[in-house]
Amino acid sequence: MTIDGGKLDVPVVWHEDCLRHQPAGEVWLGLREDGTEVPERATVILSGLQGAGAPVVATLPHDPAALLAVHDPALIEHLRTIWADWEAGGYPADYGRDRVVPYVFPTRAMLAGLPLRAPAATHGRVGMFCYDTMTLVGPGSWEAIRAAADCARTAAGLIASGQQAAYALCRPPGHHAGRSGYGGSCYLNNAAIAVQVLRTAGVSRVAVLDIDAHHGNGTQSIFYDRPDVFYGSVHVDPGAGWFPHYLGFADERGDGPGLGANQNIPLAPGSGDEAWLDAVARLCEQVRNTGAEAIVLSLGVDAAAADPESPLQVTAGGYRAAGELIGKLGPVAVIQEGGYDLASLGEYVLAALSGLQSGLTARTEVSATE
Ligand code: SP5
Ligand code: ZN
């Protein structure tokens, strides 16, 4: 597929290590299923974008400080070491447990107000950090988690140095990961890492637009009390029974100094281009009002009609139109989130980025004549 008016010039930031995460399924409602967050997602997207002429850019060298700017050091340490501990504990060889998965969760209801202690057993410790059973860790997971964060950091750096758009092909995705916990196929919050890079580079106001089909509960929680980072999301209504179930409602507006800088637009299952684009346009209007100087776009394409993980019915044309609206707002660091239909994934990401490119072109042409 090619795009209107020639090739795609948005640089694609990519690291091969993103393929090393092989969750090998998810435990859903007590049963191990194949899972949809597979390495082929990234290869399909990469070849679609390269086919459209996009330049591929390598990541900057890893910088642990970029991760620590967002996450609790204990979460980073857990992700870095848990596979080795799991293997050393004999869970794969002696018990047939080939991936790290939690089974006890220290919820508020369990602790009943008593302090959280770090469990002695490796298998007891996982639930301190992982809040669901669908987000498995295996041998190459850490290398991929780190590479995905590096992609995000690099794309944000390009925006900070004056590029109008850059796309980070992050895998695994990140928007469900919070400051100290992970879940929803996400481990570290790539979008939040990009935001912090921009803030540190002197961008005083940043807006995150999250158009993944699911609410980005991790990103929301990281910035919930921050007035300098707006978070806006359109997603399938958690109140209609969809992941992440507990967060993503319209009355979550931020807290303290961040009150008003959080906006959720939940949509009914089955919603298509019209309702979805109307929500995207409303979020864009709010971003304009916040005076954000740069946008971080959490681009999940799982709102696609054929996607197995969401009941939204957005077309590739819808994603193109959304990209165009967002490109008119300002420079954009795009972070790959979800999207699981391997047959249409490449087309949808390309549609979003080509829309973004034409929105940016329209915007810079307007400002050149002002
Ligand atoms: C980044 C992202 O899009 N994460 C999505 C996580 C939502 N996972 C919910 C999984 C629900 C179980 N899926 C079973 C599909 C039918 N077998
Ligand atoms: Zn999603």
Coordinates of C-alpha atoms and ligand atoms in Angstrom, one line a residue:
M1 CA 0.0 0.0 0.0
T2 CA 1.2 3.5 -0.7
I3 CA -0.1 6.8 0.6
D4 CA -1.7 9.8 -1.2
G5 CA 0.9 12.2 -2.5
G6 CA 3.9 9.8 -2.3
K7 CA 5.9 8.3 0.4
L8 CA 5.7 8.4 4.2
D9 CA 8.4 10.6 5.7
V10 CA 7.7 9.9 9.4
P11 CA 10.8 8.3 10.8
V12 CA 10.2 4.9 12.3
V13 CA 12.3 4.2 15.5
W14 CA 12.9 0.5 15.8
H15 CA 15.0 -2.0 17.7
E16 CA 15.2 -5.7 16.9
D17 CA 15.1 -6.6 20.6
C18 CA 11.4 -5.8 20.5
L19 CA 10.9 -9.2 18.9
R20 CA 12.6 -11.0 21.9
H21 CA 9.5 -10.8 24.1
Q22 CA 7.6 -14.0 23.5
P23 CA 4.8 -14.1 26.1
A24 CA 3.7 -17.4 24.6
G25 CA 0.1 -16.8 25.6
E26 CA -1.9 -15.4 28.4
V27 CA -3.8 -16.9 31.3
W28 CA -7.4 -15.7 30.8
L29 CA -10.1 -16.8 33.2
G30 CA -7.9 -19.5 34.5
L31 CA -7.0 -21.1 31.2
R32 CA -3.8 -20.5 29.1
E33 CA -4.7 -19.2 25.7
D34 CA -2.5 -18.4 22.7
G35 CA -2.6 -14.6 23.3
T36 CA -2.6 -11.9 20.6
E37 CA 0.4 -9.8 21.6
V38 CA 2.8 -11.7 19.4
P39 CA 6.1 -10.6 17.8
E40 CA 4.6 -10.8 14.3
R41 CA 2.7 -7.6 15.2
A42 CA 5.9 -5.7 15.0
T43 CA 7.2 -7.3 11.8
V44 CA 3.9 -6.7 10.0
I45 CA 3.9 -3.0 11.0
L46 CA 7.6 -2.5 10.1
S47 CA 7.2 -4.0 6.7
G48 CA 4.0 -2.0 6.0
L49 CA 5.8 1.3 6.9
Q50 CA 9.0 0.4 5.0
G51 CA 6.9 -0.5 2.0
A52 CA 5.5 3.1 2.1
G53 CA 9.0 4.5 2.1
A54 CA 9.4 5.4 5.7
P55 CA 13.0 5.8 7.0
V56 CA 13.9 3.5 9.8
V57 CA 16.0 5.0 12.6
A58 CA 17.9 3.1 15.3
T59 CA 17.4 3.8 19.0
L60 CA 19.7 5.9 21.1
P61 CA 21.9 3.9 23.6
H62 CA 19.9 2.8 26.6
D63 CA 19.6 5.3 29.4
P64 CA 18.3 3.9 32.7
A65 CA 17.5 7.5 33.9
A66 CA 14.7 7.7 31.3
L67 CA 12.9 4.7 32.9
L68 CA 13.5 6.0 36.5
A69 CA 11.9 9.3 35.5
V70 CA 8.6 7.5 35.3
H71 CA 8.7 4.2 37.2
D72 CA 9.4 3.0 40.7
P73 CA 12.9 1.5 40.8
A74 CA 11.4 -1.7 42.4
L75 CA 9.2 -2.3 39.3
I76 CA 12.2 -1.9 37.0
E77 CA 14.3 -4.2 39.1
H78 CA 11.5 -6.8 39.2
L79 CA 11.2 -6.8 35.4
R80 CA 15.0 -6.9 35.0
T81 CA 15.5 -9.9 37.2
I82 CA 12.3 -11.9 37.5
W83 CA 13.0 -14.3 34.7
A84 CA 16.4 -15.3 36.0
D85 CA 14.9 -15.8 39.5
W86 CA 12.0 -17.8 38.0
E87 CA 14.4 -20.0 36.1
A88 CA 16.8 -20.4 39.1
G89 CA 13.8 -21.3 41.2
G90 CA 13.2 -24.3 38.9
Y91 CA 9.7 -23.2 37.9
P92 CA 10.1 -24.0 34.2
A93 CA 12.2 -27.2 34.6
D94 CA 10.7 -28.7 37.7
Y95 CA 7.1 -27.5 37.6
G96 CA 6.5 -27.0 33.9
R97 CA 5.8 -23.3 34.4
D98 CA 7.4 -21.8 31.3
R99 CA 6.4 -18.2 32.0
V100 CA 6.2 -15.9 35.0
V101 CA 2.6 -15.4 36.1
P102 CA 1.2 -14.2 39.4
Y103 CA -1.3 -16.1 41.5
V104 CA -1.7 -14.1 44.8
F105 CA -2.5 -10.4 44.6
P106 CA -2.0 -8.1 47.7
T107 CA -5.2 -6.1 47.1
R108 CA -6.4 -3.5 49.6
A109 CA -9.1 -6.1 50.6
M110 CA -6.4 -8.7 51.4
L111 CA -4.1 -6.4 53.4
A112 CA -6.9 -4.7 55.3
G113 CA -4.8 -1.8 56.1
L114 CA -1.6 -3.7 57.2
P115 CA 1.7 -2.8 55.5
L116 CA 2.8 -4.6 52.3
R117 CA 5.7 -7.0 52.9
A118 CA 7.9 -8.4 50.1
P119 CA 7.2 -12.1 49.9
A120 CA 10.0 -14.6 50.3
A121 CA 8.9 -16.9 47.5
T122 CA 9.5 -15.8 43.9
H123 CA 6.1 -17.1 42.9
G124 CA 4.5 -15.0 45.7
R125 CA 6.3 -11.8 44.7
V126 CA 5.0 -11.5 41.2
G127 CA 1.5 -10.2 42.3
M128 CA 3.2 -7.3 44.0
F129 CA 3.8 -5.8 40.6
C130 CA 1.6 -7.6 38.1
Y131 CA -2.1 -6.9 38.4
D132 CA -3.5 -9.5 36.0
T133 CA -2.8 -13.0 34.7
M134 CA -2.5 -12.0 31.1
T135 CA 0.9 -10.3 31.1
L136 CA 3.5 -13.1 31.2
V137 CA 7.3 -12.7 31.4
G138 CA 9.7 -15.1 29.6
P139 CA 13.4 -15.3 28.7
G140 CA 13.7 -12.3 26.3
S141 CA 11.0 -10.1 27.8
W142 CA 13.3 -7.7 29.6
E143 CA 15.4 -7.0 26.6
A144 CA 12.3 -6.2 24.6
I145 CA 10.7 -4.1 27.4
R146 CA 13.9 -2.0 27.5
A147 CA 14.1 -1.7 23.7
A148 CA 10.5 -0.5 23.5
A149 CA 11.2 2.2 26.1
D150 CA 14.3 3.1 24.1
C151 CA 12.2 3.5 21.0
A152 CA 9.8 5.8 22.8
R153 CA 12.7 7.9 24.3
T154 CA 14.3 8.2 20.9
A155 CA 11.2 9.3 19.1
A156 CA 10.5 11.9 21.8
G157 CA 14.1 13.1 21.5
L158 CA 13.5 13.7 17.8
I159 CA 10.5 15.8 18.5
A160 CA 12.4 17.7 21.2
S161 CA 15.0 18.5 18.6
G162 CA 12.6 19.9 16.1
Q163 CA 11.1 17.0 14.1
Q164 CA 7.4 17.4 13.5
A165 CA 6.6 13.7 13.8
A166 CA 8.4 10.5 14.8
Y167 CA 6.9 7.0 15.3
A168 CA 8.2 4.6 17.9
L169 CA 7.5 0.9 17.0
C170 CA 7.2 -0.1 20.6
R171 CA 6.7 -3.7 21.5
P172 CA 5.6 -4.7 24.1
P173 CA 3.1 -1.8 24.4
G174 CA 2.9 0.4 27.5
H175 CA -0.2 2.4 28.3
H176 CA -1.6 -0.1 30.9
A177 CA 1.6 0.1 33.0
G178 CA 1.6 2.4 36.0
R179 CA 4.4 3.9 38.1
S180 CA 4.9 0.7 40.1
G181 CA 2.7 -2.0 38.4
Y182 CA 2.2 -3.8 35.1
G183 CA -0.6 -5.6 33.3
G184 CA -2.7 -5.6 30.1
S185 CA 0.3 -6.9 28.0
C186 CA 2.2 -3.8 29.1
Y187 CA 5.3 -3.6 31.4
L188 CA 6.8 -0.1 31.3
N189 CA 4.9 2.9 30.1
N190 CA 6.5 3.9 26.8
A191 CA 4.2 6.9 26.3
A192 CA 4.9 8.3 29.8
I193 CA 8.6 7.9 29.2
A194 CA 8.3 9.9 26.0
V195 CA 6.4 12.6 27.9
Q196 CA 9.1 12.9 30.5
V197 CA 11.8 13.2 27.8
L198 CA 9.9 16.1 26.3
R199 CA 9.4 17.8 29.7
T200 CA 13.1 17.4 30.6
A201 CA 14.0 18.9 27.2
G202 CA 12.1 22.0 28.2
V203 CA 8.6 21.5 26.6
S204 CA 6.5 23.0 29.3
R205 CA 3.1 21.5 28.4
V206 CA 2.6 18.1 26.8
A207 CA -0.7 16.3 25.9
V208 CA -1.2 12.6 25.6
L209 CA -3.9 11.5 23.2
D210 CA -4.7 7.8 23.6
I211 CA -6.7 6.3 20.7
D212 CA -6.1 2.6 21.6
A213 CA -9.4 0.8 22.0
H214 CA -8.7 0.3 25.7
H215 CA -8.4 3.0 28.4
G216 CA -4.7 3.7 29.2
N217 CA -5.1 3.4 32.9
G218 CA -1.3 3.4 33.5
T219 CA -0.7 6.7 31.7
Q220 CA -3.8 8.2 33.4
S221 CA -2.6 7.3 36.8
I222 CA 1.0 8.4 36.2
F223 CA -0.1 11.9 35.3
Y224 CA -3.4 12.1 37.3
D225 CA -2.3 14.9 39.6
R226 CA -0.1 16.8 37.1
P227 CA -1.3 20.1 35.5
D228 CA 1.6 20.0 33.0
V229 CA 0.5 16.8 31.2
F230 CA -3.0 16.5 29.8
Y231 CA -4.3 12.9 29.2
G232 CA -7.2 12.3 26.9
S233 CA -8.5 8.9 25.8
V234 CA -11.3 7.5 23.7
H235 CA -11.9 3.8 24.3
V236 CA -14.6 1.1 24.7
D237 CA -16.6 1.8 27.8
P238 CA -15.3 -0.2 30.8
G239 CA -18.7 0.2 32.3
A240 CA -20.0 -2.0 29.4
G241 CA -17.8 -4.8 30.6
W242 CA -14.4 -4.2 28.9
F243 CA -10.8 -4.2 30.1
P244 CA -9.4 -2.5 32.2
H245 CA -12.8 -2.7 34.0
Y246 CA -11.9 -0.5 36.9
L247 CA -10.8 2.7 35.2
G248 CA -11.6 4.8 32.2
F249 CA -14.8 6.4 33.2
A250 CA -15.9 9.9 32.1
D251 CA -15.9 11.3 35.7
E252 CA -12.2 10.7 36.1
R253 CA -11.0 14.3 35.6
G254 CA -7.7 14.4 37.5
D255 CA -6.8 15.3 41.0
G256 CA -5.4 18.2 43.0
P257 CA -3.4 20.5 40.7
G258 CA -4.2 18.0 37.8
L259 CA -7.9 18.5 38.2
G260 CA -9.3 19.0 34.7
A261 CA -6.2 17.7 32.9
N262 CA -7.7 14.2 32.4
Q263 CA -10.5 13.4 30.0
N264 CA -12.0 10.0 29.2
I265 CA -14.5 9.4 26.5
P266 CA -15.9 5.9 26.8
L267 CA -17.8 4.6 23.8
A268 CA -20.5 1.9 23.5
P269 CA -19.3 -1.4 22.1
G270 CA -20.0 -1.4 18.3
S271 CA -19.2 2.2 17.9
G272 CA -17.7 3.1 14.5
D273 CA -16.0 6.0 12.7
E274 CA -18.7 8.6 13.4
A275 CA -18.8 8.4 17.2
W276 CA -15.1 7.6 17.4
L277 CA -14.0 10.6 15.3
D278 CA -16.4 12.9 17.1
A279 CA -14.6 11.9 20.3
V280 CA -11.2 12.3 18.8
A281 CA -12.2 15.8 17.6
R282 CA -13.4 16.7 21.1
L283 CA -10.2 15.6 22.6
C284 CA -8.2 17.6 20.0
E285 CA -10.2 20.7 20.9
Q286 CA -9.3 20.2 24.6
V287 CA -5.6 19.7 23.7
R288 CA -5.8 23.0 21.8
N289 CA -7.2 24.7 24.9
T290 CA -4.4 23.3 27.2
G291 CA -1.8 25.1 25.1
A292 CA 0.3 21.9 24.7
E293 CA 3.5 22.4 22.7
A294 CA 3.9 18.8 21.8
I295 CA 1.7 15.7 21.6
V296 CA 2.4 12.1 22.5
L297 CA 0.0 9.9 20.6
S298 CA -0.7 6.5 22.1
L299 CA -1.6 4.8 18.8
G300 CA -3.4 1.6 19.4
V301 CA -5.1 0.3 16.3
D302 CA -7.2 -2.3 18.1
A303 CA -10.3 -0.1 17.6
A304 CA -10.2 -1.7 14.1
A305 CA -13.3 -3.5 13.0
A306 CA -11.5 -6.8 12.6
D307 CA -9.5 -6.7 15.9
P308 CA -10.0 -9.7 18.2
E309 CA -9.6 -7.7 21.4
S310 CA -12.2 -4.9 21.0
P311 CA -15.7 -4.4 19.8
L312 CA -15.2 -1.0 18.2
Q313 CA -15.7 -0.8 14.5
V314 CA -13.3 1.9 13.2
T315 CA -12.1 1.7 9.6
A316 CA -8.6 2.5 8.3
G317 CA -10.1 5.7 6.8
G318 CA -11.2 6.6 10.4
Y319 CA -7.7 6.2 11.6
R320 CA -6.4 8.3 8.7
A321 CA -8.9 11.1 9.6
A322 CA -7.9 10.9 13.2
G323 CA -4.2 11.2 12.3
E324 CA -5.1 14.3 10.2
L325 CA -6.9 16.0 13.1
I326 CA -4.0 15.2 15.5
G327 CA -1.3 16.4 13.1
K328 CA -3.0 19.8 13.0
L329 CA -2.3 20.3 16.7
G330 CA 1.5 20.3 16.8
P331 CA 4.5 18.1 16.7
V332 CA 3.7 14.5 17.6
A333 CA 5.7 11.6 19.0
V334 CA 3.7 8.5 18.1
I335 CA 3.9 5.5 20.4
Q336 CA 2.7 2.1 19.2
E337 CA 0.2 0.5 21.7
G338 CA -2.2 -2.3 20.9
G339 CA -3.6 -3.7 17.6
Y340 CA -3.9 -7.4 17.1
D341 CA -5.4 -8.2 13.7
L342 CA -2.3 -9.3 11.8
A343 CA -4.0 -9.0 8.5
S344 CA -4.9 -5.3 8.8
L345 CA -2.4 -4.0 11.3
G346 CA 0.1 -2.7 8.8
E347 CA -2.6 -0.9 6.8
Y348 CA -4.1 0.8 9.9
V349 CA -0.8 2.1 11.3
L350 CA 0.1 3.4 7.8
A351 CA -3.3 5.1 7.5
A352 CA -2.9 6.8 10.9
L353 CA 0.7 8.0 10.1
S354 CA -0.2 9.2 6.6
G355 CA -3.1 11.1 8.0
L356 CA -0.8 12.6 10.6
Q357 CA 1.7 13.6 7.9
S358 CA -1.0 15.4 5.9
G359 CA -2.3 17.1 9.0
L360 CA 1.1 18.4 9.9
T361 CA 1.7 19.6 6.3
A362 CA -1.6 21.5 6.4
R363 CA -0.6 23.0 9.7
T364 CA 2.9 24.1 8.7
E365 CA 1.5 25.6 5.5
V366 CA -1.0 27.6 7.4
S367 CA 1.5 28.9 9.9
A368 CA 3.9 29.8 7.0
T369 CA 1.3 32.1 5.6
E370 CA 0.4 33.7 9.0
Ligands
SP5_1 C1 -2.1 -2.7 24.9 C2 -3.4 -3.3 24.9 O1 -4.2 -3.2 23.9 N1 -3.7 -4.2 25.8 C3 -5.0 -4.8 25.8 C4 -5.2 -5.7 26.9 C5 -6.5 -6.2 26.9 N2 -6.5 -7.6 27.1 C6 -7.8 -8.0 27.5 C7 -7.7 -9.5 27.2 C8 -9.0 -10.1 27.4 C9 -8.9 -11.5 27.0 N3 -8.7 -11.6 25.6 C10 -9.3 -12.9 25.1 C11 -9.6 -12.8 23.7 C12 -10.4 -13.9 23.3 N4 -9.7 -15.2 23.5
ZN2 ZN -5.7 -1.9 23.5

